[in-house]
Tab-separated table of C-alpha atoms and ligand atoms in Angstrom:
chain	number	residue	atom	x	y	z
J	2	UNK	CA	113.153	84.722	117.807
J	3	UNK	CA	114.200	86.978	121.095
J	4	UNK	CA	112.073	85.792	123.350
J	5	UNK	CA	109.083	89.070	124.506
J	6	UNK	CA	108.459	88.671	128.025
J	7	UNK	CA	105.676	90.961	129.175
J	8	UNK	CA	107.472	91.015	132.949
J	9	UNK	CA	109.648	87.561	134.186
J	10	UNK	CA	108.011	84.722	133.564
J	11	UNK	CA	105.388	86.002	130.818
J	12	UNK	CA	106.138	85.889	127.729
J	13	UNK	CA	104.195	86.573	124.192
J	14	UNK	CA	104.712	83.724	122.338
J	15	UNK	CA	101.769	84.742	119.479
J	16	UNK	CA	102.752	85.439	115.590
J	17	UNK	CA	101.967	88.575	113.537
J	18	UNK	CA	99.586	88.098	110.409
J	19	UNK	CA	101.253	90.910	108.305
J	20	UNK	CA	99.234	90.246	105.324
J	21	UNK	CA	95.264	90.045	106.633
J	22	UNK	CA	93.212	92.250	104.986
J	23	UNK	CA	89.366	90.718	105.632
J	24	UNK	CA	88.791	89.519	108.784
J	25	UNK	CA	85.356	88.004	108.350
J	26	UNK	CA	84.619	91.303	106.302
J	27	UNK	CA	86.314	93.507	108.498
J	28	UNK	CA	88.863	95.641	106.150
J	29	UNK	CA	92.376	95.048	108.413
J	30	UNK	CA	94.721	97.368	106.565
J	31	UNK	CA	97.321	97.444	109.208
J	32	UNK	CA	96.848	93.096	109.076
J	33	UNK	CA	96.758	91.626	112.584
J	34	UNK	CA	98.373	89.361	115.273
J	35	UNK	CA	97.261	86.449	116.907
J	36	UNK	CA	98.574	86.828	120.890
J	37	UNK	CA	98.687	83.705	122.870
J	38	UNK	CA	100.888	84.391	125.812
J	39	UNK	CA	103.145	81.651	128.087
J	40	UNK	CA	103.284	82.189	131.998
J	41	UNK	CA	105.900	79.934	133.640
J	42	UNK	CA	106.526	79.117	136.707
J	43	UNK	CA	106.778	75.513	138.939
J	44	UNK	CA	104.085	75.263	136.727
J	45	UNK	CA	103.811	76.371	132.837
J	46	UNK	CA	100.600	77.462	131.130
J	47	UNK	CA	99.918	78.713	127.929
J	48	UNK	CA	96.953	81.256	127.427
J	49	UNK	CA	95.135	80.934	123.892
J	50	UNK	CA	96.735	79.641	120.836
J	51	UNK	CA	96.432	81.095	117.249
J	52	UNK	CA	95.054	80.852	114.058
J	53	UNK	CA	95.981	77.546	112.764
J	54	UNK	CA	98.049	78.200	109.699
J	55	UNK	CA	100.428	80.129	112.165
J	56	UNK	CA	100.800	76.642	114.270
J	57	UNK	CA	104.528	75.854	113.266
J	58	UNK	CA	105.391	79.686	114.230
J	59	UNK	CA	103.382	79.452	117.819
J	60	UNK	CA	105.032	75.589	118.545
J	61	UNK	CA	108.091	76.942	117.314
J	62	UNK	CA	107.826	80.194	119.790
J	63	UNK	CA	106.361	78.398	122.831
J	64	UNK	CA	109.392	75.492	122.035
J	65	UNK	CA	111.999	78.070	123.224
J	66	UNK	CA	110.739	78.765	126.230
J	67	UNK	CA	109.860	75.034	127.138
J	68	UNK	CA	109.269	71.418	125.384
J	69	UNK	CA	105.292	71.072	124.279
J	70	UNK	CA	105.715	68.072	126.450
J	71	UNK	CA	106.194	69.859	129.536
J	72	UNK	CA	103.582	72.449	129.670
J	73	UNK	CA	100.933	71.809	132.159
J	74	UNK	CA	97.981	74.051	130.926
J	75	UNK	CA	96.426	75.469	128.454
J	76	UNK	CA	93.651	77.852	128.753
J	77	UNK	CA	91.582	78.649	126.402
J	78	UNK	CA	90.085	82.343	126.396
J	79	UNK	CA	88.029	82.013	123.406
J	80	UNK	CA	86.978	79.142	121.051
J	81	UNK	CA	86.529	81.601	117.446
J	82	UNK	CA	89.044	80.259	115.340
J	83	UNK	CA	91.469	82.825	115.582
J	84	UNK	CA	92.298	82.309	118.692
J	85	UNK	CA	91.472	78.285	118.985
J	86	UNK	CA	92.370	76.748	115.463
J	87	UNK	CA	95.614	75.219	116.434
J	88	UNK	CA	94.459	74.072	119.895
J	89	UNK	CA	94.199	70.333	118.237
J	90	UNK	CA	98.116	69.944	117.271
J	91	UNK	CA	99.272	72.162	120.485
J	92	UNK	CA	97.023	69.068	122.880
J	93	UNK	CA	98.815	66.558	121.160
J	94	UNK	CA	101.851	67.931	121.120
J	95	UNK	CA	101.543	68.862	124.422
J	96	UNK	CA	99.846	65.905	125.760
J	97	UNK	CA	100.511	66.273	129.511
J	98	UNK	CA	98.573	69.672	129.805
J	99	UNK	CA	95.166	70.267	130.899
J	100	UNK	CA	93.257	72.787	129.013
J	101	UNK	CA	90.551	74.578	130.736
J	102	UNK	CA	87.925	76.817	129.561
J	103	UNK	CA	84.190	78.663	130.345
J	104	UNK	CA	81.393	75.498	130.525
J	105	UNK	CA	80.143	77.521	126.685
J	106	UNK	CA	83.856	76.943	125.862
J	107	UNK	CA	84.149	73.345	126.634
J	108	UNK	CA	80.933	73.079	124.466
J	109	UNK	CA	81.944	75.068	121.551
J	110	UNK	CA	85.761	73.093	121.458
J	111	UNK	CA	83.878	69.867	121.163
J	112	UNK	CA	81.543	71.089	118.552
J	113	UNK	CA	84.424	72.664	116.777
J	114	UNK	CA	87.029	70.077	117.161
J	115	UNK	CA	85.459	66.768	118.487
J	116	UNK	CA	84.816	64.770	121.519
J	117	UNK	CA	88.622	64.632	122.183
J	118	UNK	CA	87.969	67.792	123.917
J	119	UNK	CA	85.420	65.810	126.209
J	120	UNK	CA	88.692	66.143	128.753
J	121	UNK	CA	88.624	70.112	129.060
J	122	UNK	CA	87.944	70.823	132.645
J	123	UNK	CA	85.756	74.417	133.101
J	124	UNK	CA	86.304	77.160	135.185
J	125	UNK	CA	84.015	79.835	135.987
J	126	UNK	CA	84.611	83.503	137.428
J	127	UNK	CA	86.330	83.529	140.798
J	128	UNK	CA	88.616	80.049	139.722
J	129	UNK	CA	92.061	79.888	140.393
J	130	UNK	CA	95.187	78.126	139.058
J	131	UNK	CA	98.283	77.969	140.824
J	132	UNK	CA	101.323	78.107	138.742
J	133	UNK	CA	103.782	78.006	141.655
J	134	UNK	CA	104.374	82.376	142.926
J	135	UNK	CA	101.952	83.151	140.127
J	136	UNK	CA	98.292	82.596	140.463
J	137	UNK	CA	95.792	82.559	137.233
J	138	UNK	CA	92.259	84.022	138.106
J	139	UNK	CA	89.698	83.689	135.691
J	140	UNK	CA	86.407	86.046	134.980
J	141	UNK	CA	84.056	84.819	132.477
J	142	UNK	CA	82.756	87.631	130.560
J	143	UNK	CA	80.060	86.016	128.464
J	144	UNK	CA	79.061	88.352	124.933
J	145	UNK	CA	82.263	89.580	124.919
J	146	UNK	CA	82.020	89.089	122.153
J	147	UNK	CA	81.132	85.031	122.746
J	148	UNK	CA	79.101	83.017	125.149
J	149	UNK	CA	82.326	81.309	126.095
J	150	UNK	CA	84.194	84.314	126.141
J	151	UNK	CA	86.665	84.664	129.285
J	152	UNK	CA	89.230	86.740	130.858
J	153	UNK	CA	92.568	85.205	132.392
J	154	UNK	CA	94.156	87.277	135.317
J	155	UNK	CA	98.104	87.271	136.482
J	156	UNK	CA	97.233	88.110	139.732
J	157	UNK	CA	101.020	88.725	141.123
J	158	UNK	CA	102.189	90.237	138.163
J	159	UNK	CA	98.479	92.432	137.717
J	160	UNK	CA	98.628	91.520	133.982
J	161	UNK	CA	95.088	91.108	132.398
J	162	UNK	CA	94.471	88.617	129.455
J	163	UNK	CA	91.192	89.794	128.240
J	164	UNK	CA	91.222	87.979	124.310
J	165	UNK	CA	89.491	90.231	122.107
J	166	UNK	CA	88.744	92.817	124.312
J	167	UNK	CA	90.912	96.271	124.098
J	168	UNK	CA	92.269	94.410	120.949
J	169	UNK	CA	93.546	96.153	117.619
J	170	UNK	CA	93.928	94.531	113.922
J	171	UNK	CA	97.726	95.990	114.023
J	172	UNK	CA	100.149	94.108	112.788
J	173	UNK	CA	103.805	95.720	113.720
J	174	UNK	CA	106.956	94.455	114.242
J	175	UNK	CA	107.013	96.153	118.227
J	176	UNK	CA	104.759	94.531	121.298
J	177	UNK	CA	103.770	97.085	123.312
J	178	UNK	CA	101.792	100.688	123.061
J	179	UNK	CA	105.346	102.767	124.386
J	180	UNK	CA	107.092	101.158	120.974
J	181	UNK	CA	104.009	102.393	118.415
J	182	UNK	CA	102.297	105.702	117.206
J	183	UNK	CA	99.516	106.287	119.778
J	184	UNK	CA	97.197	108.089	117.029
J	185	UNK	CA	97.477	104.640	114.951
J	186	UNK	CA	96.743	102.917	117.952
J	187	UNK	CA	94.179	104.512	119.552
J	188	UNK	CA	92.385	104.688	115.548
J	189	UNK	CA	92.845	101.228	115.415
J	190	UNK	CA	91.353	100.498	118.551
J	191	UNK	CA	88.081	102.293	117.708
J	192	UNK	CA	88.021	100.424	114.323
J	193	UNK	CA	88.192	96.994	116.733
J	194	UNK	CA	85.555	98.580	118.903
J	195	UNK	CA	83.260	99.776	116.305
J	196	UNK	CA	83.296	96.415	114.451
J	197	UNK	CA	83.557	93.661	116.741
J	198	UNK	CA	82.443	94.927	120.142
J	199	UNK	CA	79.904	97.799	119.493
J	200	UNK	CA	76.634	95.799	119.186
J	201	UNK	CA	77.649	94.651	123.422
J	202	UNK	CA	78.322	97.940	124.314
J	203	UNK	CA	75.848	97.748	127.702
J	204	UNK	CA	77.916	94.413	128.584
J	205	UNK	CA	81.047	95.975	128.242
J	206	UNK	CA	79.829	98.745	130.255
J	207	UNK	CA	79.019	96.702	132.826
J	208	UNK	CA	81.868	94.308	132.689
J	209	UNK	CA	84.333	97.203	133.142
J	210	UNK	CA	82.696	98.345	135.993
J	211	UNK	CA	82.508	94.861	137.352
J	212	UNK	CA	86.342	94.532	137.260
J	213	UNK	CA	86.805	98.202	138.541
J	214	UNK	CA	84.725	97.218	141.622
J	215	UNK	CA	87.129	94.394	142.028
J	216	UNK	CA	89.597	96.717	142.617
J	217	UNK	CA	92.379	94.894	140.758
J	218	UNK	CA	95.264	96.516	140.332
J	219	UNK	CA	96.351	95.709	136.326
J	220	UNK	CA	99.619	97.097	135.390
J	221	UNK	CA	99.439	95.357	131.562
J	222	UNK	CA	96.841	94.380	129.172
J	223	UNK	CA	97.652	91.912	127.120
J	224	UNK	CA	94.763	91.244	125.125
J	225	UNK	CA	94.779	88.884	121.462
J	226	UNK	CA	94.956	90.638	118.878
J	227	UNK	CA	97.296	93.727	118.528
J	228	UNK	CA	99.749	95.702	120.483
J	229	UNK	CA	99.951	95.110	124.264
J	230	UNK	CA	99.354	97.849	126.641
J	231	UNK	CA	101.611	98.084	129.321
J	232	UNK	CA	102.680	102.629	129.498
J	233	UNK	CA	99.293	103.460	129.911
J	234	UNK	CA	96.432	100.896	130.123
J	235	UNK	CA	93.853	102.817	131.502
J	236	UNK	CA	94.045	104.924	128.605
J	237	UNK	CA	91.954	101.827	126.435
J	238	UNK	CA	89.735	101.241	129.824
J	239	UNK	CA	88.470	105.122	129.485
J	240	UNK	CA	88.398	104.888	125.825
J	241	UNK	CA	86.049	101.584	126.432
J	242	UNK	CA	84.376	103.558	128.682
J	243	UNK	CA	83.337	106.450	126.371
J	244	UNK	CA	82.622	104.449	123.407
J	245	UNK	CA	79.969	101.950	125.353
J	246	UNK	CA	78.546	104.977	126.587
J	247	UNK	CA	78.147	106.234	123.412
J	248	UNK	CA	79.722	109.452	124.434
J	249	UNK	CA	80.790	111.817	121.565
J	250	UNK	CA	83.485	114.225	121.663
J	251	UNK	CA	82.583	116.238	118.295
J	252	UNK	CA	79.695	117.450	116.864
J	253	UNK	CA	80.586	115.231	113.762
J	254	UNK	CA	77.869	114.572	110.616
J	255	UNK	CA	79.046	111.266	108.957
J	256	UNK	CA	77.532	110.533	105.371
J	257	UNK	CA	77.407	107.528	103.955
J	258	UNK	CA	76.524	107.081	100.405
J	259	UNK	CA	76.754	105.301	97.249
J	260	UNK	CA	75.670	106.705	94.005
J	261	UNK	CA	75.024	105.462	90.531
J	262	UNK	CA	74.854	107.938	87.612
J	263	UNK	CA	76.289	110.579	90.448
J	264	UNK	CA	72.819	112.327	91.462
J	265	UNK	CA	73.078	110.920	94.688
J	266	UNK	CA	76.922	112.162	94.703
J	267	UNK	CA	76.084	115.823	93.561
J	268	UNK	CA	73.581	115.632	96.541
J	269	UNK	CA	75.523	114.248	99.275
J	270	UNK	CA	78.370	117.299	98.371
J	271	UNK	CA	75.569	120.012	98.521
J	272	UNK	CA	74.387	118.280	102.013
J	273	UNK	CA	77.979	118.374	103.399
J	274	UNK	CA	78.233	121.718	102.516
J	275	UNK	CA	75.095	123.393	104.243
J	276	UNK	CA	76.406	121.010	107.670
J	277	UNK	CA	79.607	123.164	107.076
J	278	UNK	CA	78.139	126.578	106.780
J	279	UNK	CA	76.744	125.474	110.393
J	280	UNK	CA	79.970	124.736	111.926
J	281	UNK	CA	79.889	121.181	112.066
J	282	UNK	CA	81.725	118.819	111.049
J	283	UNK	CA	81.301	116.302	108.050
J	284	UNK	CA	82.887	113.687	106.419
J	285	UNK	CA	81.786	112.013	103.544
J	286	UNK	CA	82.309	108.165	102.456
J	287	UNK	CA	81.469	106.738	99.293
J	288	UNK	CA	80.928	103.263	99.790
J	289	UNK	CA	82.322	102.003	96.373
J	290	UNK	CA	85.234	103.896	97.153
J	291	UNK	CA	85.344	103.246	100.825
J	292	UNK	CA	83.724	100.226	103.022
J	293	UNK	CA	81.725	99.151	105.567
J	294	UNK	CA	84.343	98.974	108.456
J	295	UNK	CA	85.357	102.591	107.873
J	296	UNK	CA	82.032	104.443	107.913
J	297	UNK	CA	81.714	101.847	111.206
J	298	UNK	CA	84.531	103.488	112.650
J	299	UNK	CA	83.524	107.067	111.599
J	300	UNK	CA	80.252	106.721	113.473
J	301	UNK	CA	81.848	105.655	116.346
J	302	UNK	CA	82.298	109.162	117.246
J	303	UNK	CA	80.077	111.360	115.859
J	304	UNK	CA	76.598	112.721	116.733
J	305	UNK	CA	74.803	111.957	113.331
J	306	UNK	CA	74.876	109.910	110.159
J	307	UNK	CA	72.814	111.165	106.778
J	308	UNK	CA	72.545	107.744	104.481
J	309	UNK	CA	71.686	108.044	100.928
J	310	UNK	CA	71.067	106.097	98.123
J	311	UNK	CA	70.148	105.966	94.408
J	312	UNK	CA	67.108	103.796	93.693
J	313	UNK	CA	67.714	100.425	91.912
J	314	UNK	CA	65.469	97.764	91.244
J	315	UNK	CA	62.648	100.064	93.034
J	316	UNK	CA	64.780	99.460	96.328
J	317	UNK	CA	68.295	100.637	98.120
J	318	UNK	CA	71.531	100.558	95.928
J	319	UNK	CA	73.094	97.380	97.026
J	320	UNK	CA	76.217	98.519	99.043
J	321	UNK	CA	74.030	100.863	100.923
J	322	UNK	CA	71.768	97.900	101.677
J	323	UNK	CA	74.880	96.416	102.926
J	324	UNK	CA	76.104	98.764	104.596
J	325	UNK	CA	72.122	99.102	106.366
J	326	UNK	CA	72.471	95.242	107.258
J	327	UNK	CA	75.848	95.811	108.849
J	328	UNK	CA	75.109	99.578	111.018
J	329	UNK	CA	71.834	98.279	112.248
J	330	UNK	CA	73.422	94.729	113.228
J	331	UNK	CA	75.963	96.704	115.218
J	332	UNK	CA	73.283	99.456	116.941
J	333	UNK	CA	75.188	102.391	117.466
J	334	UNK	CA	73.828	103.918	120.528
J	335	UNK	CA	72.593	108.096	120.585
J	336	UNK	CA	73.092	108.895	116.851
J	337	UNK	CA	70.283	110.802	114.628
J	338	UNK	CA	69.982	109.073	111.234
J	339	UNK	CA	68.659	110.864	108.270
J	340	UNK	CA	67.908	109.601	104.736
J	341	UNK	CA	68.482	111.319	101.180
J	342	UNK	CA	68.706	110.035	97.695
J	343	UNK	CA	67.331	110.098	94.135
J	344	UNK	CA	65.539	108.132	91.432
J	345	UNK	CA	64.241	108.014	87.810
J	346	UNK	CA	60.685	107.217	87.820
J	347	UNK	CA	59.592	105.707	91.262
J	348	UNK	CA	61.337	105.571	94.137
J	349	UNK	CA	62.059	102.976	96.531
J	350	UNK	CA	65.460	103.228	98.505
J	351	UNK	CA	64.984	106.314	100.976
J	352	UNK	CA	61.834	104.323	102.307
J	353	UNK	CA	63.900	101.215	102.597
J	354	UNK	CA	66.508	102.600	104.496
J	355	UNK	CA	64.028	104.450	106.644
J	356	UNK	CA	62.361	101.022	107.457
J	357	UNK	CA	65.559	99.469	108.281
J	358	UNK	CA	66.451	102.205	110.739
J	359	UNK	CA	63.027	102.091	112.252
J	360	UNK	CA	63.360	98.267	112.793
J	361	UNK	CA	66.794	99.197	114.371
J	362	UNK	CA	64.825	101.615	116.512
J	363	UNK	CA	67.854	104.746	115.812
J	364	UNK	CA	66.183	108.041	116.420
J	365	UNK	CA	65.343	108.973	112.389
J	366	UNK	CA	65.447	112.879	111.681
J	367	UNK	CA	62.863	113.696	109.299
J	368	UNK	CA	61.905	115.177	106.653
J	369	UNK	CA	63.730	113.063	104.323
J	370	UNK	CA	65.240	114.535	101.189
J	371	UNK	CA	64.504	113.388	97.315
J	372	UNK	CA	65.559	114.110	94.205
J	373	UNK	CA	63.798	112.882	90.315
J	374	UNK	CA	66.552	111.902	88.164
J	375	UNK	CA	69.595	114.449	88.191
J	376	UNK	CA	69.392	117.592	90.756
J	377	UNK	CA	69.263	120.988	89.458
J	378	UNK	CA	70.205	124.207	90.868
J	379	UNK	CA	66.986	124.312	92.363
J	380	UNK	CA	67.413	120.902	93.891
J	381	UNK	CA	71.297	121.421	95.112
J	382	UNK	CA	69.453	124.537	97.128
J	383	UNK	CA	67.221	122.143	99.095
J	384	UNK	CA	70.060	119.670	99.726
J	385	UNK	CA	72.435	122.609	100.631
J	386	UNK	CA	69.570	123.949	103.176
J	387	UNK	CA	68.350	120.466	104.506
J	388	UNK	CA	72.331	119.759	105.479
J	389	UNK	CA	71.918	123.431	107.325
J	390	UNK	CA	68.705	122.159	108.862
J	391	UNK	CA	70.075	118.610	109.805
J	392	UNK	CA	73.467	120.606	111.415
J	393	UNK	CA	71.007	122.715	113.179
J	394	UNK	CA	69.120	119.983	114.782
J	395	UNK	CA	72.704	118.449	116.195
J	396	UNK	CA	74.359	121.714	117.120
J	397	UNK	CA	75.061	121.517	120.911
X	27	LIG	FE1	89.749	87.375	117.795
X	27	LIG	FE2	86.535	86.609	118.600
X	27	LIG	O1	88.195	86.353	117.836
């Protein structure tokens, strides 16, 4: 393999998971890499390692640039598997090295991988390594997205390490954001955000500004998953920025829907199309025909989400009560939810999903909307005006 360095001295030595397509029920259509990155200098150090049936590609990598035997360090960034799965044959292999990580990391390595990790040695924000010229700083950044969670920082090349933050699931056969379709990236990026760091949106707030006030100058990210950025990194920072903010650029309805004998369907169309006759726009998402991780990345950005669902069992149609378990998990900040669907005889699933958004504390736009068995013209009138209504209520 040509060897990527990321400037002299720092290379990506990670392998690209072409074929993921559920990441712990994330949907990763584009697959994924694993990025574990070597700096070398009088001393060597290898950041993160990968997932572990990758090992032989990483050992093989990290072999070109320098016998296992002879690396000094290894840091560790992040224990979730991922990222820490093929730590135990990389310490053997490279039995010299230390291997530091967060005090939460050193815990979670033992638990994870035994007591021979009893030997990590823990750093904590402000810690330094010296490689030789190049100087590793550390910044824990607990929650993001783990309690050991921690970000490594080149300081004399101003690369930042950050592990899964400002990551992608993007598998590609290019490195870095100048080699790769910016609209894929940038959409991919939100669908990382919006499924794995939206629920710590105030930390990452605050951890952005924390490292802003440090005034570090950071020419690359290089973060763990994904393509590096290195043209234009403070484009992700911004984008970070917005999203934890839970700034919206578009008046945008989302609606998110499953249906069974296509009531619920013939509703959600008549909805959409009294939000369109406002100006606004809508998108809808069948969830049998769609998933969880998409409608997560369609709220991202938009102002509003209408869920609806066919009663079943007297309750919510089961990927809708999925899909409930998952949205309220990740708390969206500043969206207005509202709640449609039908039934035969008694109802059951708009109150469920209205007491699952109240427990989530989202702002809930009411009325809600019903319909008995299949909607007639009648019916499609109310959902047509009640979309107008809900569009109304959004329109900025
Ligand atoms: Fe990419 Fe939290 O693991």
């Amino acid at each position: 393999m040509a060897k990527t360095a990321l400037k002299d001295g720092v290379y990506w030595v990670g392998v690209v998971d072409w074929n993921m397509r559920d990441f712990h029920g994330y949907i990763t259509n584009r697959g994924t890499s694993y990025n574990a990155y070597l700096v070398q200098d009088e001393k060597t150090a290898l950041v993160d390692t990968v997932k572990s049936p990758f090992v032989g590609e990483l050992v093989s990598n990290i072999s070109e640039i320098i016998n296992l035997e002879k690396l000094d360090y290894i840091i560790v960034n992040h224990v979730e598997m991922d990222h820490s799965s093929s730590l135990p044959i990389v310490a053997k292999l490279a039995k010299n090295a230390k291997i530091f990580s967060t005090q939460h990391g050193k815990e979670e390595l033992i638990k994870h991988y035994g007591h021979e990790f009893d030997r990590v040695e823990t750093v904590k924000s402000g810690d330094e390594l010296k490689l030789g010229k190049k100087t590793l700083k550390f910044l824990e950044a607990p929650m993001l997205h783990w309690p050991d969670s921690m970000f490594t920082y080149i300081e004399e090349d101003k690369i930042l390490l950050p592990n899964d933050a400002f990551g992608q699931h993007f598998a590609s056969s290019y490195r870095f954001d100048d080699e790769v379709d910016n609209h894929i990236l940038m959409e991919e990026a939100a669908k990382y955000y919006a499924n794995i760091l939206m629920l710590f949106a105030p930390l990452i707030n605050k951890k952005i500004n924390e490292v802003i006030a440090m005034d570090i100058p950071i020419d690359i990210i290089g973060p763990s998953h994904g393509i590096i950025w290195r043209k234009n990194p403070i484009q992700i920072i911004q984008a970070y920025q917005k999203w934890s903010n839970g700034i919206t650029s578009q008046d945008k309805v989302v609606i998110v829907f499953d249906t069974m004998w296509e009531s619920t369907d013939k509703m959600a169309r008549a909805i959409a199309a009294g939000i369109c006759s406002q100006d606004i726009e809508t998108k809808i998402l069948k969830l049998r025909s769609s998933n969880n991780t998409e409608a997560v990345t369609e709220i991202l950005e938009s102002k509003a989400v209408l869920a609806g669902s066919p009663t079943l069992n007297n309750g919510i149609f089961p990927t809708m009560g999925s899909f409930m378990t998952y949205i309220t998990g990740l708390k969206p900040k500043g969206k207005l939810w509202g709640f449609f669907g039908s039934y035969g005889w008694g109802g059951g699933a708009v109150r469920g999903l209205m007491e699952m958004a109240k427990k989530a504390n989202f702002e809930i736009y009411e009325p809600t909307l019903e319909v008995k068995w299949v909607p007639d013209e009648t019916d499609l009138k109310k959902c047509f005006e009640f979309g107008q209504q809900f569009a109304q209520k959004i329109k900025t």
